[in-house]
Short mmCIF file of N, CA and C in Angstrom, two decimals:
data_model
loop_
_atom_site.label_atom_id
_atom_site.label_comp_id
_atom_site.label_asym_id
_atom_site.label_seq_id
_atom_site.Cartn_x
_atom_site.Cartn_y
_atom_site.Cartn_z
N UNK N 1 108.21 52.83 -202.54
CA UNK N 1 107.11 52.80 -201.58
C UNK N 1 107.65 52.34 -200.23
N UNK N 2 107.44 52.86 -199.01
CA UNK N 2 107.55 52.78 -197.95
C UNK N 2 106.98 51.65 -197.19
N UNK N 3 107.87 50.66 -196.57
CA UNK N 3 106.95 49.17 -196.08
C UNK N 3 106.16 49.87 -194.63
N UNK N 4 104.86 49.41 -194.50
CA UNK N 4 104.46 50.06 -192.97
C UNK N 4 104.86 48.42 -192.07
N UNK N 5 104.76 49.22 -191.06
CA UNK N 5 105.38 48.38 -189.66
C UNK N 5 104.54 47.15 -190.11
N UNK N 6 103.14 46.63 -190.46
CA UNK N 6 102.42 45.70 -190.29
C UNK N 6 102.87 44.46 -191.94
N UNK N 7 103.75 45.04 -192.48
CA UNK N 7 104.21 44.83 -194.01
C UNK N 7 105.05 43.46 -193.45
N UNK N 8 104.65 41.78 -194.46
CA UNK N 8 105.49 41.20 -194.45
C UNK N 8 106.85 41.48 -193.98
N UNK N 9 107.69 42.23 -195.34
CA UNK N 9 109.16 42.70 -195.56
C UNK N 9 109.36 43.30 -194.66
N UNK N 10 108.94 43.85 -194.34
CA UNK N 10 109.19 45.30 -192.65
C UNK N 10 109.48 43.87 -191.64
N UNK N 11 108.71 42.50 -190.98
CA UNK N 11 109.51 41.88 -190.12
C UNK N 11 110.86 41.27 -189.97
N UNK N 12 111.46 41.04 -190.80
CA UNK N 12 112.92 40.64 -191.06
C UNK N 12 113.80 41.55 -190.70
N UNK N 13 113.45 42.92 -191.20
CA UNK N 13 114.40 44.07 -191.09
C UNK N 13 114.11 44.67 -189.50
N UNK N 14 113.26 44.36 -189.28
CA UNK N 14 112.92 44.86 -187.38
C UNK N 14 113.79 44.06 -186.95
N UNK N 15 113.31 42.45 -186.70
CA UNK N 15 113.52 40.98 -186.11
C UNK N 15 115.86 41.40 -186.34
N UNK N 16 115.76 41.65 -187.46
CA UNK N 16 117.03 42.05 -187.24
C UNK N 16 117.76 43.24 -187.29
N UNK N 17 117.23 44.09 -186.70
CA UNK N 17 117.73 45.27 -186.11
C UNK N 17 117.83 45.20 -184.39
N UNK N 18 116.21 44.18 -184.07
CA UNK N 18 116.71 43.70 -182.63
C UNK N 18 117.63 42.60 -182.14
N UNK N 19 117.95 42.03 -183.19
CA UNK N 19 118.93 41.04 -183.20
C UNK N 19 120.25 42.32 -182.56
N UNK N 20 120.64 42.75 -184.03
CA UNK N 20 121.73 43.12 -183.46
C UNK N 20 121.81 44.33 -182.25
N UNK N 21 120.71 45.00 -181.89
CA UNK N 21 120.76 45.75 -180.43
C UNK N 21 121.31 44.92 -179.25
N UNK N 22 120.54 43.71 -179.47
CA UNK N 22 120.82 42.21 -178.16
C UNK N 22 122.21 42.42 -178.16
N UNK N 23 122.87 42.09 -179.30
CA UNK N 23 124.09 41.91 -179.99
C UNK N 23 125.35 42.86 -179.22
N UNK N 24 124.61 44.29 -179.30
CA UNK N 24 125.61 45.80 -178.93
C UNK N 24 124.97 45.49 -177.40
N UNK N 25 124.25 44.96 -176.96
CA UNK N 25 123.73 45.33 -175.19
C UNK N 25 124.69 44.21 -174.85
N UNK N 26 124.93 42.73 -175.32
CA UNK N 26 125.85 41.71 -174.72
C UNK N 26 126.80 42.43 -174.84
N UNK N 27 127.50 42.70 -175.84
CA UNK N 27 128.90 43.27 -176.15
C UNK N 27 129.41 44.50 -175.40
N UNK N 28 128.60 45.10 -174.92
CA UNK N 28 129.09 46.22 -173.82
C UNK N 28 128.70 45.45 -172.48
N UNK N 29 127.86 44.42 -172.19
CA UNK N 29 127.85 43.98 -171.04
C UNK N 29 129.29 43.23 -170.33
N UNK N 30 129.65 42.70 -171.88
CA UNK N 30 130.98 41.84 -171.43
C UNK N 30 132.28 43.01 -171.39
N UNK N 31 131.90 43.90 -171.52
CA UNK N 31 132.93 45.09 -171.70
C UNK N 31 132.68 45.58 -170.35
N UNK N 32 131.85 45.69 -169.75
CA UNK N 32 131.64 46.07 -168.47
C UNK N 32 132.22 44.96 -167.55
N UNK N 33 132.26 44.33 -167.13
CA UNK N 33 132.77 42.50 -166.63
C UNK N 33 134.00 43.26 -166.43
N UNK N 34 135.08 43.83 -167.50
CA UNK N 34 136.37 43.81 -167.03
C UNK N 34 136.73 44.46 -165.87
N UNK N 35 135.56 45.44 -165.45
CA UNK N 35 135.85 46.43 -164.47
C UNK N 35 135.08 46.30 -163.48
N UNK N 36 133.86 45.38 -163.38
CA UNK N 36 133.05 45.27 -162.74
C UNK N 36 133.87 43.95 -161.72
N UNK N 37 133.58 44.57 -160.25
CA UNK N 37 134.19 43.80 -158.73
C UNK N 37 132.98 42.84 -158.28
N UNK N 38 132.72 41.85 -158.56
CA UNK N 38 131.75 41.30 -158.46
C UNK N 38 131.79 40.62 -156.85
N UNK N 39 130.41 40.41 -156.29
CA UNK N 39 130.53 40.27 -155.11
C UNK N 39 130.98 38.57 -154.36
N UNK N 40 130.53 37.82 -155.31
CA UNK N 40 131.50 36.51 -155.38
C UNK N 40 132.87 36.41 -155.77
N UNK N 41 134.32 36.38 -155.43
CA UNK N 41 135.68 37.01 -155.83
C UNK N 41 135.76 35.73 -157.35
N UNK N 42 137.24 36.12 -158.10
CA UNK N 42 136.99 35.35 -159.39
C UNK N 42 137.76 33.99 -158.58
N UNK N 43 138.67 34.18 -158.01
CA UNK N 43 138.88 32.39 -157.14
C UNK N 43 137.89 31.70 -156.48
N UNK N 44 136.63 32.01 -156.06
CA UNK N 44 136.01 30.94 -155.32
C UNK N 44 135.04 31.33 -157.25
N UNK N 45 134.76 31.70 -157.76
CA UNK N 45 133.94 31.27 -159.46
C UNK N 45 135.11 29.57 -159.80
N UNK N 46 136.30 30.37 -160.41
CA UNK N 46 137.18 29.49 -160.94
C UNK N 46 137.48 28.10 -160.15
N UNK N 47 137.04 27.98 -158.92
CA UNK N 47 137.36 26.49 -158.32
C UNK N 47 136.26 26.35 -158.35
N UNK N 48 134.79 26.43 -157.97
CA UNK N 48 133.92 25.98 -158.38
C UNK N 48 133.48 25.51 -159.70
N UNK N 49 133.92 26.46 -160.80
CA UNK N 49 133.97 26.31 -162.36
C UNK N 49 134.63 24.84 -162.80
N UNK N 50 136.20 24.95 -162.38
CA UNK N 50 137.09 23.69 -162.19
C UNK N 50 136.55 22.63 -161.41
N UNK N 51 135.86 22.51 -160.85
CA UNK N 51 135.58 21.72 -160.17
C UNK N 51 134.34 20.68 -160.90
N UNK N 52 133.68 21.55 -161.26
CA UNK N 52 132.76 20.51 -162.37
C UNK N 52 133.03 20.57 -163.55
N UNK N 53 134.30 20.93 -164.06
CA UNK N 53 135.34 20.59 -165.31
C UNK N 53 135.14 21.39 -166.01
N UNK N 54 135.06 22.74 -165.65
CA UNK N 54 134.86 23.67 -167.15
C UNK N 54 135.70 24.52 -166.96
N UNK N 55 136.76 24.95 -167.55
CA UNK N 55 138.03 26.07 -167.44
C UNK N 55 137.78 27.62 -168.32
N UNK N 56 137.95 28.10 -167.92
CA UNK N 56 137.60 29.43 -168.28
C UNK N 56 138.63 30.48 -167.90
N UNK N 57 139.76 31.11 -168.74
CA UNK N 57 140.63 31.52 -168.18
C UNK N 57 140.05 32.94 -168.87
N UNK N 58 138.82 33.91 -169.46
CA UNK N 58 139.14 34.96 -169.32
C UNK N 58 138.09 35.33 -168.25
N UNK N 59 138.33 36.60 -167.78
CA UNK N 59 137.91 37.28 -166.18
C UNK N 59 136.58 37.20 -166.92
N UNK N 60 136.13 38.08 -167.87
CA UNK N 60 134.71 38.33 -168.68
C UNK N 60 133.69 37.82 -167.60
N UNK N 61 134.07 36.11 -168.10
CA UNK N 61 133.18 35.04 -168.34
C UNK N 61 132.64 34.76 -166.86
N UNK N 62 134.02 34.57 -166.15
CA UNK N 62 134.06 34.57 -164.56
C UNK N 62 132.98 35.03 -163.81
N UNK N 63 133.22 36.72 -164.10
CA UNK N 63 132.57 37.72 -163.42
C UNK N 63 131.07 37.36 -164.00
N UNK N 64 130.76 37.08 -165.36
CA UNK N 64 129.35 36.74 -165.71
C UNK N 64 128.86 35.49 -165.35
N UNK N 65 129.39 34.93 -164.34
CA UNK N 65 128.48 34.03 -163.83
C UNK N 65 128.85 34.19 -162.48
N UNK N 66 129.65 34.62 -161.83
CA UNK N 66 129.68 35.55 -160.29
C UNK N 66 128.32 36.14 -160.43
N UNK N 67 127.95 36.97 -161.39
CA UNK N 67 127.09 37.85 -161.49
C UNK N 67 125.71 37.51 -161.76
N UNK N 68 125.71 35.88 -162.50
CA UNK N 68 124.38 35.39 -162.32
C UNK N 68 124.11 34.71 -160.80
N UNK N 69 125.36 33.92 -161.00
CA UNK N 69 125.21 33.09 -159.21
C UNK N 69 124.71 34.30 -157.81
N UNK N 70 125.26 35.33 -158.44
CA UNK N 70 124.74 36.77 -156.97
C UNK N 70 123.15 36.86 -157.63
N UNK N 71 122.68 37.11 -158.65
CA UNK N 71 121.52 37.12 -158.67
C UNK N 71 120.32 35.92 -158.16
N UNK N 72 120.60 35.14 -158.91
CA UNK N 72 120.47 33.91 -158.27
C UNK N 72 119.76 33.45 -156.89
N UNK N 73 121.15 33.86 -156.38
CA UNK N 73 121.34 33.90 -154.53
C UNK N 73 120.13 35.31 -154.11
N UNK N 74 120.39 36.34 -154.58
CA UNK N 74 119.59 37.79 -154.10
C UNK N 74 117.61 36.92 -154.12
N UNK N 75 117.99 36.14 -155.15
CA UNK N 75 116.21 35.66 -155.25
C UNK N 75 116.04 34.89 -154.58
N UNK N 76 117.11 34.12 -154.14
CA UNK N 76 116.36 33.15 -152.63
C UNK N 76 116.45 33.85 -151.73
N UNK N 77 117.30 34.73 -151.19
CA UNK N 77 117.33 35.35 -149.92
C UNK N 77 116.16 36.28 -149.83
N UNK N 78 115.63 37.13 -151.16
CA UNK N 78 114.72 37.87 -151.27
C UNK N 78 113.24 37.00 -150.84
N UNK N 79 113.07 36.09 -151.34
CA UNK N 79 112.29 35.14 -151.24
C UNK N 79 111.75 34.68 -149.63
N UNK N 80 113.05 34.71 -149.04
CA UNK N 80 113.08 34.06 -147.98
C UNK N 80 112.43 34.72 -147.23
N UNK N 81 113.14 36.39 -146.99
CA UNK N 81 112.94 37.25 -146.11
C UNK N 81 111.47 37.68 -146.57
N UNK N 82 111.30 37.87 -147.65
CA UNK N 82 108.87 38.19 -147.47
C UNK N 82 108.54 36.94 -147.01
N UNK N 83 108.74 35.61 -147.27
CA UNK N 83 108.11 34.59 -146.55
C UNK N 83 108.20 35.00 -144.68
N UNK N 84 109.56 35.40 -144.22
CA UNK N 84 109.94 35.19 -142.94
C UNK N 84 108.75 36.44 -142.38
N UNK N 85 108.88 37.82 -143.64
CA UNK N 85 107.65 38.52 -142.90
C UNK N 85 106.52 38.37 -142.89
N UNK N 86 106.01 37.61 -143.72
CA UNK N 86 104.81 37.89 -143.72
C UNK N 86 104.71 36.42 -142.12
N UNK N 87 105.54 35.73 -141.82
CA UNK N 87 105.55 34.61 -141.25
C UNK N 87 105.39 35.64 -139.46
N UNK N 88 105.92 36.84 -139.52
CA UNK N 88 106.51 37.41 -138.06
C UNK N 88 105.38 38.73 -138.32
N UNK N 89 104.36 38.72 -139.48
CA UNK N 89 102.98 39.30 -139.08
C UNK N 89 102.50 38.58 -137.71
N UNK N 90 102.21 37.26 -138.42
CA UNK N 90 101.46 36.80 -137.76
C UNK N 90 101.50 36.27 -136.12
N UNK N 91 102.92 36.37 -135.72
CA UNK N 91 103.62 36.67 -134.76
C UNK N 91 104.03 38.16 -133.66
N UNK N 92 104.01 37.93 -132.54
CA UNK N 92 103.54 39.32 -132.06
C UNK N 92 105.08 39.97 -131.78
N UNK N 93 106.20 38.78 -131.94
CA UNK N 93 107.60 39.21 -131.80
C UNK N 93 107.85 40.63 -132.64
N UNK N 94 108.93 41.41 -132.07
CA UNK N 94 109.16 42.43 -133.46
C UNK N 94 110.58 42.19 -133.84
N UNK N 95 111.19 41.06 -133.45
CA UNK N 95 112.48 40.95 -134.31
C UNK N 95 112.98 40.53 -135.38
N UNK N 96 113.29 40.54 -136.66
CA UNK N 96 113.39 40.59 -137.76
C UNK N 96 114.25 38.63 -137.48
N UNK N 97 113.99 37.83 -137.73
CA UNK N 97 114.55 36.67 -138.36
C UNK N 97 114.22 35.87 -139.03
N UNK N 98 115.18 35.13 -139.67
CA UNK N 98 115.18 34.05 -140.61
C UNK N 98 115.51 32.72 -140.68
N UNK N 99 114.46 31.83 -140.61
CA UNK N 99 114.05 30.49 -140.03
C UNK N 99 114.86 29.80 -141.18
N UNK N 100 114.79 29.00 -140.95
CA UNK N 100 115.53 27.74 -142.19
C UNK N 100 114.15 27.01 -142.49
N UNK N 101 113.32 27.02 -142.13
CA UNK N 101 112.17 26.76 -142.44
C UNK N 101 111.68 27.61 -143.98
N UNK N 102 111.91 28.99 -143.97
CA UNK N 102 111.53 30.00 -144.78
C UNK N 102 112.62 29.83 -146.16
N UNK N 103 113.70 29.42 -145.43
CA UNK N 103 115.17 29.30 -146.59
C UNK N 103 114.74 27.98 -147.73
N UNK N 104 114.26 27.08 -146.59
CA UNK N 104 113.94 25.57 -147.18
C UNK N 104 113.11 25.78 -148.77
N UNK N 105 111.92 26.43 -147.93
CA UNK N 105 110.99 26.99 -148.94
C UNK N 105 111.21 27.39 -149.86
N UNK N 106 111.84 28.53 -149.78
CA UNK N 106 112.13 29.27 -150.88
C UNK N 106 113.26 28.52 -152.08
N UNK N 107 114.05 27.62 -151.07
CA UNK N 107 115.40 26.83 -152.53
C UNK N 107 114.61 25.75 -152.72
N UNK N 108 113.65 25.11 -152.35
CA UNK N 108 112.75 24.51 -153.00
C UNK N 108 111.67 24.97 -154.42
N UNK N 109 111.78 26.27 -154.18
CA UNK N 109 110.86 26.22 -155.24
C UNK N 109 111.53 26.84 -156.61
N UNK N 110 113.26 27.20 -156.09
CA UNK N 110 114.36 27.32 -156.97
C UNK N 110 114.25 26.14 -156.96
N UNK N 111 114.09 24.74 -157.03
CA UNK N 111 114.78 23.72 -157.16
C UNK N 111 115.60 23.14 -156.53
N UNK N 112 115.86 23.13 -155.37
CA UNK N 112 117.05 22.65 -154.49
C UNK N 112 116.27 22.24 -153.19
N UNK N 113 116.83 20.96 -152.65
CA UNK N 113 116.06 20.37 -151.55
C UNK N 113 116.88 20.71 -150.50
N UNK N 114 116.54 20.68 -149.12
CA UNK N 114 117.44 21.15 -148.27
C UNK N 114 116.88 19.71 -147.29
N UNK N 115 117.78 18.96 -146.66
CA UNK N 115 117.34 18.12 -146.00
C UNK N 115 118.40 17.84 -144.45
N UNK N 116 117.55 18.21 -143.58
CA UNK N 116 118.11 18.42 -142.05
C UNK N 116 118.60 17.00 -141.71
N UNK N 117 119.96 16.89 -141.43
CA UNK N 117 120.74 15.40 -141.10
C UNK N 117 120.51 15.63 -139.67
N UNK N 118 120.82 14.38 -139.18
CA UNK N 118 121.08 14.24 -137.45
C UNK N 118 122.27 14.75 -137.13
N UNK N 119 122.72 15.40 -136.16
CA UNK N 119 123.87 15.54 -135.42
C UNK N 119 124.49 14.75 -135.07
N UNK N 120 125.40 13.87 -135.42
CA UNK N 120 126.55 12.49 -134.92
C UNK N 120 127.63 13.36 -134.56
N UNK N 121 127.96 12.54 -133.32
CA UNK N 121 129.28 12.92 -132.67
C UNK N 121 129.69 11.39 -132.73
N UNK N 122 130.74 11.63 -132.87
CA UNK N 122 131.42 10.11 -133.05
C UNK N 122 132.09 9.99 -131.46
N UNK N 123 132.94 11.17 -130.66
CA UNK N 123 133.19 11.15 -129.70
C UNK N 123 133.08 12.05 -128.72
N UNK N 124 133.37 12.28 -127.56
CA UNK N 124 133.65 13.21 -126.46
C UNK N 124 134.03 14.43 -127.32
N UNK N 125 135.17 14.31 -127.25
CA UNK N 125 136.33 14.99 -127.99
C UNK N 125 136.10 15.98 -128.91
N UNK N 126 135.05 15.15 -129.89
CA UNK N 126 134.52 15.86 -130.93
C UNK N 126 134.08 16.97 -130.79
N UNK N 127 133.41 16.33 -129.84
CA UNK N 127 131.85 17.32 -129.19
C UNK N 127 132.49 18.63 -128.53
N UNK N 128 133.14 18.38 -127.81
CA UNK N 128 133.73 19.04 -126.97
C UNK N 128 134.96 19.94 -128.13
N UNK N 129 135.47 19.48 -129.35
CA UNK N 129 135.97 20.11 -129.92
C UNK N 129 135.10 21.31 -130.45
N UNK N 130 133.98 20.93 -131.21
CA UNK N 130 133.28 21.68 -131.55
C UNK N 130 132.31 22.89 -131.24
N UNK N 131 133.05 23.11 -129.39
CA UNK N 131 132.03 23.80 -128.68
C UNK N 131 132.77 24.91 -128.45
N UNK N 132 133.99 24.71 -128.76
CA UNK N 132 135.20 25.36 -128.33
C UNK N 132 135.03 26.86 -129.28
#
């Protein structure tokens, strides 16, 4: 007898047939990684990686979190820029920019605070270095 879709026994055998699809979609994703040029390079991943102590010497892994960190990033900037328009509706300017006001916003509600320091010049020099 044939189990129908709504059959106890029929969920186990679905639940793991989508198991292992997940399974074949990761496994060609990380197969893709070897060839895939990701837009963060794998030296600035790997010193950042190293840097909060986690070593990872195959490319795979690298590129798969280049590849989340670019997504990531695409959703605040995406974020930013409908806030900045709908912000330059209401404005009669027609030039397309992006406030740090709009940036703030948006990595705030990723979770990240952005907090504007004072400008210290310690000297002349400085100042004057920095204008250069």
């Amino acid at each position: 007898q044939a189990l129908s879709e709504g059959s106890p026994m029929a969920a186990p055998s679905a639940k793991r047939a989508r198991v292992d699809g997940q399974k074949e979609s990761f496994a060609s994703l990380l197969k893709s990684m070897e060839e895939y040029e990701p837009t963060i390079p794998d030296v600035v991943v790997t010193h950042y990686l190293e840097k909060v102590g986690f070593s990872a010497e195959d490319t795979k892994i690298k590129r798969l979190v280049a590849l989340a960190t670019q997504k990531f990033l695409y959703e605040i900037i995406s974020d930013a820029m409908q806030r900045s328009k709908i912000r330059e509706k209401k404005d009669t300017k027609k030039k397309k920019t992006l406030h740090m006001e709009d940036l703030a916003l948006s990595l705030k509600q990723h979770g990240i605070s952005v907090v504007k320091k004072d400008f210290l010049v310690d000297s002349i020099n400085t100042l004057h270095n920095l204008t250069q």
